[in-house]
Amino acid sequence: RAKQGGRNTHRFFTPEMQAQSARALTLENALRRALERGQFTLHYQPQVHIATDRLHGVEALLRWQHPELGAISPTEFIPLAEDSGQILAIGDWVLRTALAQLRAWQHAGHAVPSVAVNLSAVQFRQPGMPERIGQMLAQAELPAHALELELTEGVALDDPQSASATMDQLNALGVRLAIDDFGTGYSSLSLLKRFPIHKLKIDQSFVRDLGEDASDRALVSAIVRMAQALGIATTGEGVETPQQLAFLREQGCTEAQGYYYARPMPGDALPGWLHSHSQAAGKQPVP
Ligand code: C2E
Ligand code: MG
Ligand code: MG
Ligand code: MG
């Protein structure tokens, strides 16, 4: 933050700020080795089609386990990897690993239709990115509709024109595009007007307080109706309770994702979850 202060601003560093930047430096250095040392894994979280209770797909979520520093949250290390450019190599690994895992599930006969991968704005702007993704799909022997890319509103901030060209290319491939954390950015509505988006993921901050907060209910309801009118699917993120799910269902939200169904889990745990989920589906009363 300090470097953003204007000229002549009096700046000083508190001990907490020093500790923070020391940690950032440590993490950035450790990140450089993390890929080759095999410290990354992916966890997968189910995204469930609300009307049918069937699995729509899973979202791949990156995990970093460092031998001394322990588990480090992606919300902490992804921004560092973006700043240092390391997100490109890491993001490639995520895409390849997620596609290989999806292929393995499908080969073993598990009904996992697709995988969603978070794409950072830095990756999205990398020249030749759509071609690269096309190659990865071919290598994994998967059709393009098996991949959904989760983009944040930030991808379009700098250069909307080239962002829309990139989205058109991805669209032509057949890859689906979702806007992640929808509603938290500044460009939400203009994004919908300009870009070929297939899905809005309603940010968990709107879902969390649906029970207590009438304005969150109004916002979620309006987002779903607007998306319906535009022919865009919606996913409620961070669904933890049957009440939250019931509200989303009433509004006509397409999918739900959250601890209510499952926490993100290692790839080899998903078949077990799928099995118990399909067992439970016939028995549980609809909330
Ligand atoms: P996101 O893409 O919005 O992912 C959803 C986050 O919400 C995940 O946090 C997930 O574990 C968490 N979550 C899911 N259900 C619930 C719930 O019911 N309650 C609560 N409280 N939380 C829930 P996670 O795994 O820590 O990831 C945080 C963020 O890091 C992600 O947010 C995404 O922006 C970023 N990220 C994760 N993996 C990748 C990746 O491979 N590449 C990039 N570029 N970003 C990633
Ligand atoms: Mg996401
Ligand atoms: Mg999100
Ligand atoms: Mg998020």
mmCIF file of C-alpha atoms and ligand atoms in Angstrom:
data_model
loop_
_atom_site.group_PDB
_atom_site.id
_atom_site.type_symbol
_atom_site.label_atom_id
_atom_site.label_comp_id
_atom_site.label_asym_id
_atom_site.label_seq_id
_atom_site.Cartn_x
_atom_site.Cartn_y
_atom_site.Cartn_z
ATOM 1 C CA ARG A 1 0.000 0.000 0.000
ATOM 2 C CA ALA A 2 2.725 2.457 0.901
ATOM 3 C CA LYS A 3 3.921 2.820 -2.668
ATOM 4 C CA GLN A 4 0.479 4.024 -3.660
ATOM 5 C CA GLY A 5 0.733 7.046 -1.393
ATOM 6 C CA GLY A 6 1.207 10.286 -3.332
ATOM 7 C CA ARG A 7 4.385 12.379 -3.425
ATOM 8 C CA ASN A 8 5.310 14.102 -0.198
ATOM 9 C CA THR A 9 3.040 11.847 1.761
ATOM 10 C CA HIS A 10 4.597 11.099 5.065
ATOM 11 C CA ARG A 11 4.948 7.318 5.224
ATOM 12 C CA PHE A 12 5.991 5.111 8.044
ATOM 13 C CA PHE A 13 5.924 1.403 8.569
ATOM 14 C CA THR A 14 4.377 -0.088 11.636
ATOM 15 C CA PRO A 15 5.852 -3.332 12.949
ATOM 16 C CA GLU A 16 2.797 -5.161 11.581
ATOM 17 C CA MET A 17 3.435 -3.738 8.114
ATOM 18 C CA GLN A 18 7.056 -4.876 8.328
ATOM 19 C CA ALA A 19 6.029 -8.348 9.371
ATOM 20 C CA GLN A 20 3.492 -8.464 6.541
ATOM 21 C CA SER A 21 5.962 -7.544 3.844
ATOM 22 C CA ALA A 22 8.545 -9.940 5.283
ATOM 23 C CA ARG A 23 6.010 -12.748 5.028
ATOM 24 C CA ALA A 24 5.096 -11.731 1.496
ATOM 25 C CA LEU A 25 8.773 -11.882 0.546
ATOM 26 C CA THR A 26 9.234 -15.287 2.180
ATOM 27 C CA LEU A 27 6.153 -16.628 0.417
ATOM 28 C CA GLU A 28 7.173 -15.209 -2.931
ATOM 29 C CA ASN A 29 10.540 -16.949 -2.710
ATOM 30 C CA ALA A 30 9.001 -20.195 -1.527
ATOM 31 C CA LEU A 31 6.484 -20.005 -4.380
ATOM 32 C CA ARG A 32 9.323 -20.179 -6.882
ATOM 33 C CA ARG A 33 10.106 -23.711 -5.779
ATOM 34 C CA ALA A 34 6.620 -24.889 -4.961
ATOM 35 C CA LEU A 35 5.729 -26.295 -8.382
ATOM 36 C CA GLU A 36 8.912 -28.322 -8.907
ATOM 37 C CA ARG A 37 8.756 -29.584 -5.332
ATOM 38 C CA GLY A 38 5.238 -30.870 -5.784
ATOM 39 C CA GLN A 39 3.730 -28.736 -3.015
ATOM 40 C CA PHE A 40 0.533 -27.914 -4.898
ATOM 41 C CA THR A 41 -2.580 -30.049 -5.007
ATOM 42 C CA LEU A 42 -6.093 -29.426 -6.203
ATOM 43 C CA HIS A 43 -9.216 -29.897 -4.184
ATOM 44 C CA TYR A 44 -12.599 -30.170 -5.856
ATOM 45 C CA GLN A 45 -15.947 -28.830 -4.700
ATOM 46 C CA PRO A 46 -19.255 -30.061 -6.166
ATOM 47 C CA GLN A 47 -21.564 -27.665 -7.985
ATOM 48 C CA VAL A 48 -25.063 -29.082 -7.849
ATOM 49 C CA HIS A 49 -27.896 -28.407 -10.277
ATOM 50 C CA ILE A 50 -30.658 -27.246 -7.920
ATOM 51 C CA ALA A 51 -33.731 -28.442 -9.833
ATOM 52 C CA THR A 52 -32.469 -32.013 -10.379
ATOM 53 C CA ASP A 53 -29.973 -32.392 -7.516
ATOM 54 C CA ARG A 54 -27.513 -33.743 -10.077
ATOM 55 C CA LEU A 55 -23.846 -32.869 -10.191
ATOM 56 C CA HIS A 56 -23.260 -30.069 -12.674
ATOM 57 C CA GLY A 57 -19.511 -30.180 -12.235
ATOM 58 C CA VAL A 58 -16.761 -29.484 -9.748
ATOM 59 C CA GLU A 59 -14.637 -26.413 -9.105
ATOM 60 C CA ALA A 60 -10.890 -26.986 -8.857
ATOM 61 C CA LEU A 61 -9.387 -25.067 -5.936
ATOM 62 C CA LEU A 62 -5.636 -24.776 -5.496
ATOM 63 C CA ARG A 63 -3.958 -25.857 -2.265
ATOM 64 C CA TRP A 64 -0.376 -25.111 -1.231
ATOM 65 C CA GLN A 65 1.212 -27.099 1.558
ATOM 66 C CA HIS A 66 4.642 -25.800 2.514
ATOM 67 C CA PRO A 67 6.825 -28.087 4.686
ATOM 68 C CA GLU A 68 7.622 -25.370 7.262
ATOM 69 C CA LEU A 69 4.976 -22.707 6.707
ATOM 70 C CA GLY A 70 2.086 -25.172 6.566
ATOM 71 C CA ALA A 71 -1.047 -24.725 4.490
ATOM 72 C CA ILE A 72 -1.196 -21.299 2.835
ATOM 73 C CA SER A 73 -4.512 -19.908 1.596
ATOM 74 C CA PRO A 74 -4.898 -19.157 -2.104
ATOM 75 C CA THR A 75 -6.302 -15.762 -1.124
ATOM 76 C CA GLU A 76 -2.832 -15.031 0.269
ATOM 77 C CA PHE A 77 -0.522 -16.582 -2.340
ATOM 78 C CA ILE A 78 -2.459 -16.090 -5.611
ATOM 79 C CA PRO A 79 -2.015 -12.288 -5.530
ATOM 80 C CA LEU A 80 1.729 -12.775 -4.925
ATOM 81 C CA ALA A 81 1.937 -15.253 -7.789
ATOM 82 C CA GLU A 82 0.103 -12.761 -9.994
ATOM 83 C CA ASP A 83 2.480 -9.922 -9.118
ATOM 84 C CA SER A 84 5.575 -12.022 -9.783
ATOM 85 C CA GLY A 85 4.231 -13.602 -12.985
ATOM 86 C CA GLN A 86 4.467 -17.084 -11.482
ATOM 87 C CA ILE A 87 0.718 -17.452 -11.884
ATOM 88 C CA LEU A 88 1.292 -18.355 -15.548
ATOM 89 C CA ALA A 89 3.221 -21.553 -14.786
ATOM 90 C CA ILE A 90 1.038 -22.340 -11.780
ATOM 91 C CA GLY A 91 -2.146 -21.693 -13.764
ATOM 92 C CA ASP A 92 -0.984 -24.037 -16.544
ATOM 93 C CA TRP A 93 -0.370 -26.731 -13.955
ATOM 94 C CA VAL A 94 -3.860 -26.172 -12.499
ATOM 95 C CA LEU A 95 -5.515 -26.454 -15.921
ATOM 96 C CA ARG A 96 -3.596 -29.594 -16.910
ATOM 97 C CA THR A 97 -4.110 -31.277 -13.559
ATOM 98 C CA ALA A 98 -7.837 -30.481 -13.403
ATOM 99 C CA LEU A 99 -8.402 -31.747 -16.955
ATOM 100 C CA ALA A 100 -6.405 -34.933 -16.302
ATOM 101 C CA GLN A 101 -8.429 -35.540 -13.129
ATOM 102 C CA LEU A 102 -11.715 -35.035 -14.959
ATOM 103 C CA ARG A 103 -10.600 -37.439 -17.664
ATOM 104 C CA ALA A 104 -9.627 -40.026 -15.015
ATOM 105 C CA TRP A 105 -13.021 -39.776 -13.271
ATOM 106 C CA GLN A 106 -14.865 -40.121 -16.539
ATOM 107 C CA HIS A 107 -12.719 -43.088 -17.559
ATOM 108 C CA ALA A 108 -13.502 -44.798 -14.282
ATOM 109 C CA GLY A 109 -17.208 -44.328 -15.019
ATOM 110 C CA HIS A 110 -17.974 -41.532 -12.564
ATOM 111 C CA ALA A 111 -20.653 -39.076 -13.632
ATOM 112 C CA VAL A 112 -18.634 -35.848 -13.442
ATOM 113 C CA PRO A 113 -19.688 -33.752 -16.438
ATOM 114 C CA SER A 114 -17.249 -30.864 -16.169
ATOM 115 C CA VAL A 115 -14.598 -29.037 -14.216
ATOM 116 C CA ALA A 116 -14.463 -25.314 -13.466
ATOM 117 C CA VAL A 117 -11.054 -23.662 -13.215
ATOM 118 C CA ASN A 118 -10.321 -20.198 -11.836
ATOM 119 C CA LEU A 119 -8.385 -18.126 -14.320
ATOM 120 C CA SER A 120 -6.536 -15.088 -13.043
ATOM 121 C CA ALA A 121 -6.669 -11.864 -15.050
ATOM 122 C CA VAL A 122 -2.929 -12.193 -15.730
ATOM 123 C CA GLN A 123 -3.509 -15.598 -17.350
ATOM 124 C CA PHE A 124 -6.523 -14.353 -19.239
ATOM 125 C CA ARG A 125 -4.463 -11.558 -20.812
ATOM 126 C CA GLN A 126 -1.594 -13.856 -21.796
ATOM 127 C CA PRO A 127 -1.260 -13.771 -25.606
ATOM 128 C CA GLY A 128 -2.311 -17.035 -27.222
ATOM 129 C CA MET A 129 -4.207 -18.184 -24.140
ATOM 130 C CA PRO A 130 -7.297 -19.538 -25.975
ATOM 131 C CA GLU A 131 -5.099 -21.617 -28.308
ATOM 132 C CA ARG A 132 -3.223 -22.969 -25.307
ATOM 133 C CA ILE A 133 -6.429 -24.021 -23.656
ATOM 134 C CA GLY A 134 -7.545 -25.672 -26.889
ATOM 135 C CA GLN A 135 -4.297 -27.675 -26.920
ATOM 136 C CA MET A 136 -4.692 -28.726 -23.303
ATOM 137 C CA LEU A 137 -8.225 -29.957 -23.984
ATOM 138 C CA ALA A 138 -7.007 -31.939 -26.983
ATOM 139 C CA GLN A 139 -4.181 -33.422 -24.934
ATOM 140 C CA ALA A 140 -6.628 -34.471 -22.231
ATOM 141 C CA GLU A 141 -8.949 -35.809 -24.940
ATOM 142 C CA LEU A 142 -11.859 -33.822 -23.573
ATOM 143 C CA PRO A 143 -14.509 -31.795 -25.393
ATOM 144 C CA ALA A 144 -14.417 -28.050 -24.761
ATOM 145 C CA HIS A 145 -17.740 -28.079 -22.929
ATOM 146 C CA ALA A 146 -16.049 -30.150 -20.196
ATOM 147 C CA LEU A 147 -14.238 -26.975 -19.127
ATOM 148 C CA GLU A 148 -15.716 -23.924 -17.495
ATOM 149 C CA LEU A 149 -13.489 -20.931 -16.812
ATOM 150 C CA GLU A 150 -14.210 -18.734 -13.804
ATOM 151 C CA LEU A 151 -13.179 -15.167 -14.515
ATOM 152 C CA THR A 152 -13.445 -12.175 -12.245
ATOM 153 C CA GLU A 153 -14.829 -8.843 -13.314
ATOM 154 C CA GLY A 154 -11.273 -7.499 -13.251
ATOM 155 C CA VAL A 155 -10.387 -9.242 -16.536
ATOM 156 C CA ALA A 156 -12.252 -6.585 -18.449
ATOM 157 C CA LEU A 157 -11.048 -3.530 -16.556
ATOM 158 C CA ASP A 158 -7.929 -2.525 -18.506
ATOM 159 C CA ASP A 159 -8.841 -3.313 -22.055
ATOM 160 C CA PRO A 160 -12.464 -4.301 -22.655
ATOM 161 C CA GLN A 161 -11.921 -4.600 -26.386
ATOM 162 C CA SER A 162 -9.234 -7.264 -26.211
ATOM 163 C CA ALA A 163 -11.056 -8.939 -23.316
ATOM 164 C CA SER A 164 -14.119 -9.372 -25.484
ATOM 165 C CA ALA A 165 -11.982 -10.689 -28.365
ATOM 166 C CA THR A 166 -10.439 -13.283 -26.032
ATOM 167 C CA MET A 167 -13.870 -14.289 -24.729
ATOM 168 C CA ASP A 168 -15.153 -14.663 -28.284
ATOM 169 C CA GLN A 169 -12.233 -16.994 -29.058
ATOM 170 C CA LEU A 170 -12.906 -19.099 -25.971
ATOM 171 C CA ASN A 171 -16.563 -19.140 -26.840
ATOM 172 C CA ALA A 172 -15.781 -20.317 -30.357
ATOM 173 C CA LEU A 173 -13.761 -23.178 -28.871
ATOM 174 C CA GLY A 174 -16.836 -24.193 -26.893
ATOM 175 C CA VAL A 175 -15.446 -23.407 -23.432
ATOM 176 C CA ARG A 176 -18.022 -21.960 -21.031
ATOM 177 C CA LEU A 177 -17.376 -18.711 -19.190
ATOM 178 C CA ALA A 178 -18.526 -17.872 -15.678
ATOM 179 C CA ILE A 179 -18.131 -14.603 -13.817
ATOM 180 C CA ASP A 180 -16.896 -15.407 -10.311
ATOM 181 C CA ASP A 181 -17.800 -13.383 -7.198
ATOM 182 C CA PHE A 182 -20.480 -11.605 -9.218
ATOM 183 C CA GLY A 183 -21.704 -8.393 -7.660
ATOM 184 C CA THR A 184 -18.493 -7.451 -5.870
ATOM 185 C CA GLY A 185 -16.905 -5.536 -8.756
ATOM 186 C CA TYR A 186 -17.711 -2.223 -10.355
ATOM 187 C CA SER A 187 -18.482 -3.299 -13.883
ATOM 188 C CA SER A 188 -21.053 -6.024 -13.377
ATOM 189 C CA LEU A 189 -23.794 -4.734 -15.616
ATOM 190 C CA SER A 190 -21.659 -3.515 -18.486
ATOM 191 C CA LEU A 191 -19.898 -6.896 -18.445
ATOM 192 C CA LEU A 192 -23.194 -8.627 -19.127
ATOM 193 C CA LYS A 193 -23.983 -6.319 -21.984
ATOM 194 C CA ARG A 194 -20.652 -6.674 -23.755
ATOM 195 C CA PHE A 195 -19.391 -10.185 -23.137
ATOM 196 C CA PRO A 196 -20.430 -13.733 -24.039
ATOM 197 C CA ILE A 197 -20.949 -14.992 -20.495
ATOM 198 C CA HIS A 198 -22.690 -18.281 -19.692
ATOM 199 C CA LYS A 199 -22.982 -18.047 -15.943
ATOM 200 C CA LEU A 200 -22.894 -15.711 -12.972
ATOM 201 C CA LYS A 201 -21.584 -16.998 -9.679
ATOM 202 C CA ILE A 202 -23.354 -14.947 -7.045
ATOM 203 C CA ASP A 203 -20.741 -13.987 -4.481
ATOM 204 C CA GLN A 204 -20.948 -15.733 -1.134
ATOM 205 C CA SER A 205 -21.179 -12.411 0.688
ATOM 206 C CA PHE A 206 -24.735 -12.059 -0.698
ATOM 207 C CA VAL A 207 -25.645 -15.648 0.142
ATOM 208 C CA ARG A 208 -24.275 -15.651 3.690
ATOM 209 C CA ASP A 209 -26.913 -13.395 5.274
ATOM 210 C CA LEU A 210 -29.940 -14.301 3.149
ATOM 211 C CA GLY A 211 -31.746 -15.275 6.351
ATOM 212 C CA GLU A 212 -31.297 -11.918 8.108
ATOM 213 C CA ASP A 213 -30.757 -9.384 5.393
ATOM 214 C CA ALA A 214 -33.700 -8.293 3.247
ATOM 215 C CA SER A 215 -31.494 -6.297 0.915
ATOM 216 C CA ASP A 216 -29.333 -9.344 0.203
ATOM 217 C CA ARG A 217 -32.516 -11.248 -0.623
ATOM 218 C CA ALA A 218 -33.599 -8.467 -2.961
ATOM 219 C CA LEU A 219 -30.189 -8.361 -4.655
ATOM 220 C CA VAL A 220 -29.942 -12.115 -5.155
ATOM 221 C CA SER A 221 -33.472 -12.235 -6.476
ATOM 222 C CA ALA A 222 -32.746 -9.391 -8.905
ATOM 223 C CA ILE A 223 -29.480 -10.985 -10.099
ATOM 224 C CA VAL A 224 -31.229 -14.287 -10.803
ATOM 225 C CA ARG A 225 -34.102 -12.632 -12.659
ATOM 226 C CA MET A 226 -31.770 -10.487 -14.705
ATOM 227 C CA ALA A 227 -29.665 -13.534 -15.613
ATOM 228 C CA GLN A 228 -32.788 -15.482 -16.562
ATOM 229 C CA ALA A 229 -33.896 -12.685 -18.843
ATOM 230 C CA LEU A 230 -30.490 -12.790 -20.531
ATOM 231 C CA GLY A 231 -30.427 -16.586 -20.762
ATOM 232 C CA ILE A 232 -27.503 -16.841 -18.336
ATOM 233 C CA ALA A 233 -27.195 -19.524 -15.639
ATOM 234 C CA THR A 234 -26.577 -18.633 -11.987
ATOM 235 C CA THR A 235 -24.710 -20.351 -9.164
ATOM 236 C CA GLY A 236 -25.144 -19.481 -5.513
ATOM 237 C CA GLU A 237 -21.712 -19.609 -3.857
ATOM 238 C CA GLY A 238 -21.056 -20.415 -0.220
ATOM 239 C CA VAL A 239 -24.359 -22.191 0.412
ATOM 240 C CA GLU A 240 -24.172 -23.599 3.935
ATOM 241 C CA THR A 241 -27.767 -24.062 5.094
ATOM 242 C CA PRO A 242 -30.978 -25.654 3.756
ATOM 243 C CA GLN A 243 -32.663 -22.244 4.176
ATOM 244 C CA GLN A 244 -30.169 -20.571 1.854
ATOM 245 C CA LEU A 245 -30.681 -23.359 -0.669
ATOM 246 C CA ALA A 246 -34.464 -23.105 -0.406
ATOM 247 C CA PHE A 247 -34.341 -19.378 -1.133
ATOM 248 C CA LEU A 248 -32.100 -19.890 -4.165
ATOM 249 C CA ARG A 249 -34.410 -22.624 -5.440
ATOM 250 C CA GLU A 250 -37.487 -20.389 -5.034
ATOM 251 C CA GLN A 251 -35.786 -17.655 -7.019
ATOM 252 C CA GLY A 252 -34.908 -20.032 -9.835
ATOM 253 C CA CYS A 253 -31.149 -19.987 -9.308
ATOM 254 C CA THR A 254 -29.642 -22.766 -11.442
ATOM 255 C CA GLU A 255 -26.852 -24.209 -9.299
ATOM 256 C CA ALA A 256 -25.546 -24.179 -5.764
ATOM 257 C CA GLN A 257 -22.104 -24.750 -4.306
ATOM 258 C CA GLY A 258 -21.016 -24.726 -0.697
ATOM 259 C CA TYR A 259 -20.437 -26.583 2.540
ATOM 260 C CA TYR A 260 -24.115 -27.578 2.560
ATOM 261 C CA TYR A 261 -23.192 -30.144 -0.101
ATOM 262 C CA ALA A 262 -19.500 -30.619 0.521
ATOM 263 C CA ARG A 263 -16.267 -28.892 1.371
ATOM 264 C CA PRO A 264 -13.578 -28.921 -1.297
ATOM 265 C CA MET A 265 -12.008 -32.409 -1.227
ATOM 266 C CA PRO A 266 -9.125 -34.303 -2.807
ATOM 267 C CA GLY A 267 -9.882 -35.844 -6.187
ATOM 268 C CA ASP A 268 -9.919 -39.405 -4.921
ATOM 269 C CA ALA A 269 -12.632 -38.545 -2.368
ATOM 270 C CA LEU A 270 -15.104 -37.324 -4.977
ATOM 271 C CA PRO A 271 -16.418 -40.728 -6.145
ATOM 272 C CA GLY A 272 -17.362 -41.542 -2.524
ATOM 273 C CA TRP A 273 -19.172 -38.220 -2.181
ATOM 274 C CA LEU A 274 -20.968 -38.779 -5.489
ATOM 275 C CA HIS A 275 -22.117 -42.175 -4.308
ATOM 276 C CA SER A 276 -23.525 -40.950 -0.986
ATOM 277 C CA HIS A 277 -25.041 -37.892 -2.656
ATOM 278 C CA SER A 278 -26.958 -39.962 -5.196
ATOM 279 C CA GLN A 279 -28.050 -42.350 -2.428
ATOM 280 C CA ALA A 280 -29.331 -39.462 -0.332
ATOM 281 C CA ALA A 281 -31.005 -37.712 -3.241
ATOM 282 C CA GLY A 282 -34.002 -40.055 -3.343
ATOM 283 C CA LYS A 283 -34.565 -40.005 0.415
ATOM 284 C CA GLN A 284 -34.053 -36.462 1.650
ATOM 285 C CA PRO A 285 -37.065 -34.191 1.831
ATOM 286 C CA VAL A 286 -36.693 -31.118 -0.344
ATOM 287 C CA PRO A 287 -35.926 -28.174 1.984
HETATM 288 P P1 C2E B 1 -13.524 -18.634 -5.366
HETATM 289 O O1 C2E B 1 -13.155 -19.070 -6.744
HETATM 290 O O2 C2E B 1 -14.657 -17.679 -5.228
HETATM 291 O O3 C2E B 1 -13.766 -19.974 -4.568
HETATM 292 C C1 C2E B 1 -14.706 -20.117 -3.536
HETATM 293 C C2 C2E B 1 -14.046 -20.092 -2.184
HETATM 294 O O4 C2E B 1 -15.076 -20.229 -1.191
HETATM 295 C C3 C2E B 1 -13.087 -21.246 -1.930
HETATM 296 O O5 C2E B 1 -12.074 -20.752 -1.069
HETATM 297 C C4 C2E B 1 -13.956 -22.258 -1.201
HETATM 298 O O6 C2E B 1 -13.225 -23.171 -0.418
HETATM 299 C C5 C2E B 1 -14.805 -21.347 -0.364
HETATM 300 N N1 C2E B 1 -16.098 -21.938 -0.015
HETATM 301 C C6 C2E B 1 -16.808 -22.855 -0.715
HETATM 302 N N2 C2E B 1 -17.978 -23.139 -0.102
HETATM 303 C C7 C2E B 1 -18.020 -22.390 1.017
HETATM 304 C C8 C2E B 1 -18.999 -22.242 2.074
HETATM 305 O O7 C2E B 1 -20.066 -22.875 2.102
HETATM 306 N N3 C2E B 1 -18.708 -21.352 3.044
HETATM 307 C C9 C2E B 1 -17.554 -20.635 3.061
HETATM 308 N N4 C2E B 1 -17.361 -19.780 4.066
HETATM 309 N N5 C2E B 1 -16.605 -20.743 2.083
HETATM 310 C C10 C2E B 1 -16.851 -21.610 1.071
HETATM 311 P P2 C2E B 1 -10.540 -21.069 -1.307
HETATM 312 O O8 C2E B 1 -10.378 -22.472 -1.771
HETATM 313 O O9 C2E B 1 -9.803 -20.606 -0.100
HETATM 314 O O10 C2E B 1 -10.172 -20.132 -2.536
HETATM 315 C C11 C2E B 1 -10.225 -18.753 -2.399
HETATM 316 C C12 C2E B 1 -10.047 -18.060 -3.709
HETATM 317 O O11 C2E B 1 -8.736 -18.286 -4.242
HETATM 318 C C13 C2E B 1 -10.995 -18.554 -4.785
HETATM 319 O O12 C2E B 1 -12.258 -17.962 -4.630
HETATM 320 C C14 C2E B 1 -10.264 -18.082 -6.034
HETATM 321 O O13 C2E B 1 -10.521 -16.725 -6.269
HETATM 322 C C15 C2E B 1 -8.812 -18.241 -5.631
HETATM 323 N N6 C2E B 1 -8.291 -19.493 -6.218
HETATM 324 C C16 C2E B 1 -8.364 -20.760 -5.743
HETATM 325 N N7 C2E B 1 -7.766 -21.629 -6.595
HETATM 326 C C17 C2E B 1 -7.334 -20.887 -7.643
HETATM 327 C C18 C2E B 1 -6.633 -21.202 -8.874
HETATM 328 O O14 C2E B 1 -6.319 -22.345 -9.199
HETATM 329 N N8 C2E B 1 -6.321 -20.147 -9.688
HETATM 330 C C19 C2E B 1 -6.666 -18.859 -9.386
HETATM 331 N N9 C2E B 1 -6.325 -17.886 -10.245
HETATM 332 N N10 C2E B 1 -7.333 -18.539 -8.266
HETATM 333 C C20 C2E B 1 -7.658 -19.538 -7.404
HETATM 334 MG MG MG B 2 -14.131 -19.664 -8.370
HETATM 335 MG MG MG B 3 -16.311 -17.019 -5.927
HETATM 336 MG MG MG B 4 -13.510 -15.472 -4.138
#
